[in-house]
Amino acid sequence: MFGPFLALLGIDDPSKTQARETVADSAAAQLQETERRRKQIQRLAAYLKTAKVRAGTRRRLVESVRQVSEVVIWSDRRNPELLSLAVEEGLHRHMLALLHARAAAGGDSAVAVQVLQTFSIILDSVSDTKFLYALFSNNFVNELIAAPVDLDNEEVVSYYAAFLKALS
């Protein structure tokens, strides 16, 4: 209402000033969140690369694998460039290695279930074709399908079937 009058006096309209500040705050918050997610991808990759499947690490491994699905889906929706970082860091390869390590260690199925669930969620939710191509290339899907899973464990079998369904 007073916008033109305030402009004549050389005073900014408070609603416009507030709107500009909100946009600037929003852009800064988005950059900050993107940087936080970039660091999260690097941290997850470093941990999953060196993690050993043992009873003492099970809870942290399951949470780390769950966070992979979270950061990948966030990246797909808000900053697809981070998906390239996830591939470069080898998050998918590290999770495959966890399936092999879990089978070799003969540990409980919680890690395998979370890995299979995470891949199912990613396949159902991610739309970025470059990221999906990276998952489907270099024989990775064949390695994942052929990974040792405990077919005597009903929970693992159900998540393995869900993964195969998501894949199709």
mmCIF file of C-alpha atoms in Angstrom:
data_model
loop_
_atom_site.group_PDB
_atom_site.id
_atom_site.type_symbol
_atom_site.label_atom_id
_atom_site.label_comp_id
_atom_site.label_asym_id
_atom_site.label_seq_id
_atom_site.Cartn_x
_atom_site.Cartn_y
_atom_site.Cartn_z
ATOM 1 C CA MET A 1 0.000 0.000 0.000
ATOM 2 C CA PHE A 2 2.728 2.461 0.920
ATOM 3 C CA GLY A 3 5.237 0.977 -1.510
ATOM 4 C CA PRO A 4 5.208 3.791 -4.102
ATOM 5 C CA PHE A 5 5.257 6.458 -1.409
ATOM 6 C CA LEU A 6 8.211 4.815 0.357
ATOM 7 C CA ALA A 7 10.017 4.470 -2.991
ATOM 8 C CA LEU A 8 9.665 8.222 -3.563
ATOM 9 C CA LEU A 9 11.308 8.806 -0.199
ATOM 10 C CA GLY A 10 14.115 6.373 -1.065
ATOM 11 C CA ILE A 11 12.994 3.863 1.556
ATOM 12 C CA ASP A 12 12.677 0.168 0.701
ATOM 13 C CA ASP A 13 9.300 -1.434 1.134
ATOM 14 C CA PRO A 14 9.693 -3.655 4.236
ATOM 15 C CA SER A 15 7.795 -6.553 2.610
ATOM 16 C CA LYS A 16 10.157 -6.542 -0.402
ATOM 17 C CA THR A 17 13.224 -6.286 1.824
ATOM 18 C CA GLN A 18 11.954 -9.194 3.877
ATOM 19 C CA ALA A 19 11.258 -11.209 0.715
ATOM 20 C CA ARG A 20 14.821 -10.608 -0.578
ATOM 21 C CA GLU A 21 16.255 -11.620 2.787
ATOM 22 C CA THR A 22 14.134 -14.785 2.787
ATOM 23 C CA VAL A 23 15.358 -15.739 -0.705
ATOM 24 C CA ALA A 24 18.970 -15.073 0.306
ATOM 25 C CA ASP A 25 18.535 -17.091 3.496
ATOM 26 C CA SER A 26 16.945 -19.907 1.514
ATOM 27 C CA ALA A 27 19.806 -20.019 -1.007
ATOM 28 C CA ALA A 28 22.377 -19.969 1.783
ATOM 29 C CA ALA A 29 20.538 -22.743 3.602
ATOM 30 C CA GLN A 30 20.424 -24.813 0.415
ATOM 31 C CA LEU A 31 24.169 -24.391 -0.136
ATOM 32 C CA GLN A 32 24.823 -25.296 3.475
ATOM 33 C CA GLU A 33 22.644 -28.413 3.215
ATOM 34 C CA THR A 34 24.352 -29.451 -0.027
ATOM 35 C CA GLU A 35 27.765 -29.138 1.612
ATOM 36 C CA ARG A 36 26.544 -31.137 4.616
ATOM 37 C CA ARG A 37 25.320 -33.895 2.293
ATOM 38 C CA ARG A 38 28.617 -33.863 0.360
ATOM 39 C CA LYS A 39 30.519 -34.417 3.597
ATOM 40 C CA GLN A 40 28.026 -37.092 4.621
ATOM 41 C CA ILE A 41 28.662 -39.019 1.385
ATOM 42 C CA GLN A 42 32.426 -38.819 1.909
ATOM 43 C CA ARG A 43 32.121 -39.853 5.564
ATOM 44 C CA LEU A 44 29.840 -42.791 4.728
ATOM 45 C CA ALA A 45 32.158 -43.955 1.947
ATOM 46 C CA ALA A 46 35.207 -43.796 4.215
ATOM 47 C CA TYR A 47 33.449 -45.746 6.949
ATOM 48 C CA LEU A 48 31.819 -48.373 4.724
ATOM 49 C CA LYS A 49 35.088 -48.952 2.875
ATOM 50 C CA THR A 50 36.922 -49.972 6.038
ATOM 51 C CA ALA A 51 34.101 -51.327 8.215
ATOM 52 C CA LYS A 52 34.197 -54.908 9.369
ATOM 53 C CA VAL A 53 31.000 -56.880 9.851
ATOM 54 C CA ARG A 54 31.051 -57.866 13.513
ATOM 55 C CA ALA A 55 28.556 -57.926 16.354
ATOM 56 C CA GLY A 56 30.034 -54.691 17.745
ATOM 57 C CA THR A 57 29.692 -52.807 14.460
ATOM 58 C CA ARG A 58 26.285 -54.123 13.389
ATOM 59 C CA ARG A 59 24.203 -51.221 14.676
ATOM 60 C CA ARG A 60 26.468 -48.558 13.155
ATOM 61 C CA LEU A 61 26.705 -50.430 9.851
ATOM 62 C CA VAL A 62 22.926 -50.741 9.576
ATOM 63 C CA GLU A 63 22.495 -47.024 10.314
ATOM 64 C CA SER A 64 25.227 -46.068 7.838
ATOM 65 C CA VAL A 65 23.638 -48.117 5.058
ATOM 66 C CA ARG A 66 20.242 -46.578 5.880
ATOM 67 C CA GLN A 67 21.805 -43.128 5.571
ATOM 68 C CA VAL A 68 23.053 -44.051 2.095
ATOM 69 C CA SER A 69 19.471 -44.363 0.867
ATOM 70 C CA GLU A 70 18.569 -41.082 2.549
ATOM 71 C CA VAL A 71 21.425 -39.094 1.011
ATOM 72 C CA VAL A 72 20.994 -40.664 -2.435
ATOM 73 C CA ILE A 73 17.279 -39.875 -2.562
ATOM 74 C CA TRP A 74 17.867 -36.338 -1.240
ATOM 75 C CA SER A 75 20.533 -35.831 -3.906
ATOM 76 C CA ASP A 76 18.272 -37.155 -6.647
ATOM 77 C CA ARG A 77 15.565 -34.669 -5.716
ATOM 78 C CA ARG A 78 17.633 -31.606 -4.841
ATOM 79 C CA ASN A 79 21.175 -31.833 -6.220
ATOM 80 C CA PRO A 80 21.850 -34.593 -8.769
ATOM 81 C CA GLU A 81 25.532 -33.621 -8.936
ATOM 82 C CA LEU A 82 25.938 -35.304 -5.560
ATOM 83 C CA LEU A 83 24.847 -38.587 -7.125
ATOM 84 C CA SER A 84 28.026 -38.498 -9.187
ATOM 85 C CA LEU A 85 29.984 -38.107 -5.970
ATOM 86 C CA ALA A 86 28.179 -41.108 -4.477
ATOM 87 C CA VAL A 87 29.209 -43.195 -7.495
ATOM 88 C CA GLU A 88 32.785 -41.860 -7.468
ATOM 89 C CA GLU A 89 33.075 -42.658 -3.766
ATOM 90 C CA GLY A 90 31.785 -46.163 -4.523
ATOM 91 C CA LEU A 91 28.946 -46.301 -2.010
ATOM 92 C CA HIS A 92 27.214 -49.021 -4.041
ATOM 93 C CA ARG A 93 30.417 -51.098 -4.219
ATOM 94 C CA HIS A 94 31.029 -50.746 -0.483
ATOM 95 C CA MET A 95 27.517 -52.016 0.251
ATOM 96 C CA LEU A 96 28.069 -54.985 -2.047
ATOM 97 C CA ALA A 97 31.283 -55.708 -0.165
ATOM 98 C CA LEU A 98 29.270 -55.707 3.076
ATOM 99 C CA LEU A 99 27.049 -58.465 1.693
ATOM 100 C CA HIS A 100 30.115 -60.562 0.875
ATOM 101 C CA ALA A 101 31.763 -59.829 4.230
ATOM 102 C CA ARG A 102 28.603 -60.640 6.148
ATOM 103 C CA ALA A 103 28.317 -63.982 4.374
ATOM 104 C CA ALA A 104 31.984 -64.779 5.029
ATOM 105 C CA ALA A 105 31.657 -63.834 8.694
ATOM 106 C CA GLY A 106 28.443 -65.814 9.059
ATOM 107 C CA GLY A 107 26.985 -62.961 11.103
ATOM 108 C CA ASP A 108 23.398 -62.056 11.702
ATOM 109 C CA SER A 109 21.235 -60.873 8.855
ATOM 110 C CA ALA A 110 20.596 -57.245 9.920
ATOM 111 C CA VAL A 111 23.327 -55.839 7.665
ATOM 112 C CA ALA A 112 22.230 -57.918 4.664
ATOM 113 C CA VAL A 113 18.596 -56.935 5.184
ATOM 114 C CA GLN A 114 19.507 -53.234 5.337
ATOM 115 C CA VAL A 115 21.701 -53.438 2.228
ATOM 116 C CA LEU A 116 18.953 -55.187 0.242
ATOM 117 C CA GLN A 117 16.332 -52.764 1.550
ATOM 118 C CA THR A 118 18.524 -49.776 0.659
ATOM 119 C CA PHE A 119 19.072 -50.982 -2.908
ATOM 120 C CA SER A 120 15.330 -51.614 -3.270
ATOM 121 C CA ILE A 121 14.491 -48.125 -2.031
ATOM 122 C CA ILE A 122 17.087 -46.548 -4.309
ATOM 123 C CA LEU A 123 15.832 -48.445 -7.367
ATOM 124 C CA ASP A 124 12.223 -47.479 -6.603
ATOM 125 C CA SER A 125 12.930 -43.832 -5.789
ATOM 126 C CA VAL A 126 15.802 -42.518 -7.896
ATOM 127 C CA SER A 127 14.984 -41.086 -11.307
ATOM 128 C CA ASP A 128 18.408 -39.785 -12.382
ATOM 129 C CA THR A 129 19.321 -41.853 -15.446
ATOM 130 C CA LYS A 130 23.078 -41.298 -15.113
ATOM 131 C CA PHE A 131 23.049 -42.669 -11.569
ATOM 132 C CA LEU A 132 20.916 -45.653 -12.549
ATOM 133 C CA TYR A 133 23.219 -46.312 -15.499
ATOM 134 C CA ALA A 134 26.172 -46.386 -13.097
ATOM 135 C CA LEU A 135 24.354 -48.979 -10.990
ATOM 136 C CA PHE A 136 23.433 -51.100 -13.999
ATOM 137 C CA SER A 137 26.808 -50.913 -15.711
ATOM 138 C CA ASN A 138 30.102 -52.692 -15.157
ATOM 139 C CA ASN A 139 28.371 -55.933 -14.206
ATOM 140 C CA PHE A 140 27.393 -54.467 -10.818
ATOM 141 C CA VAL A 141 23.793 -55.682 -10.840
ATOM 142 C CA ASN A 142 24.909 -59.193 -11.761
ATOM 143 C CA GLU A 143 27.355 -59.148 -8.853
ATOM 144 C CA LEU A 144 24.614 -57.934 -6.537
ATOM 145 C CA ILE A 145 22.171 -60.619 -7.671
ATOM 146 C CA ALA A 146 24.864 -63.284 -7.291
ATOM 147 C CA ALA A 147 25.985 -62.015 -3.866
ATOM 148 C CA PRO A 148 25.703 -64.614 -1.146
ATOM 149 C CA VAL A 149 22.476 -64.246 0.826
ATOM 150 C CA ASP A 150 21.133 -66.517 3.533
ATOM 151 C CA LEU A 151 18.223 -68.198 1.764
ATOM 152 C CA ASP A 152 17.343 -70.059 4.958
ATOM 153 C CA ASN A 153 16.462 -66.765 6.649
ATOM 154 C CA GLU A 154 12.888 -65.724 5.786
ATOM 155 C CA GLU A 155 13.547 -62.035 6.447
ATOM 156 C CA VAL A 156 16.545 -61.975 4.111
ATOM 157 C CA VAL A 157 14.609 -63.873 1.451
ATOM 158 C CA SER A 158 11.713 -61.407 1.602
ATOM 159 C CA TYR A 159 14.043 -58.399 1.194
ATOM 160 C CA TYR A 160 15.962 -60.192 -1.560
ATOM 161 C CA ALA A 161 12.654 -60.823 -3.384
ATOM 162 C CA ALA A 162 11.686 -57.150 -2.902
ATOM 163 C CA PHE A 163 15.066 -56.123 -4.332
ATOM 164 C CA LEU A 164 14.579 -58.371 -7.375
ATOM 165 C CA LYS A 165 11.074 -56.956 -7.835
ATOM 166 C CA ALA A 166 12.409 -53.382 -7.678
ATOM 167 C CA LEU A 167 15.045 -54.364 -10.193
ATOM 168 C CA SER A 168 12.465 -55.584 -12.683
#
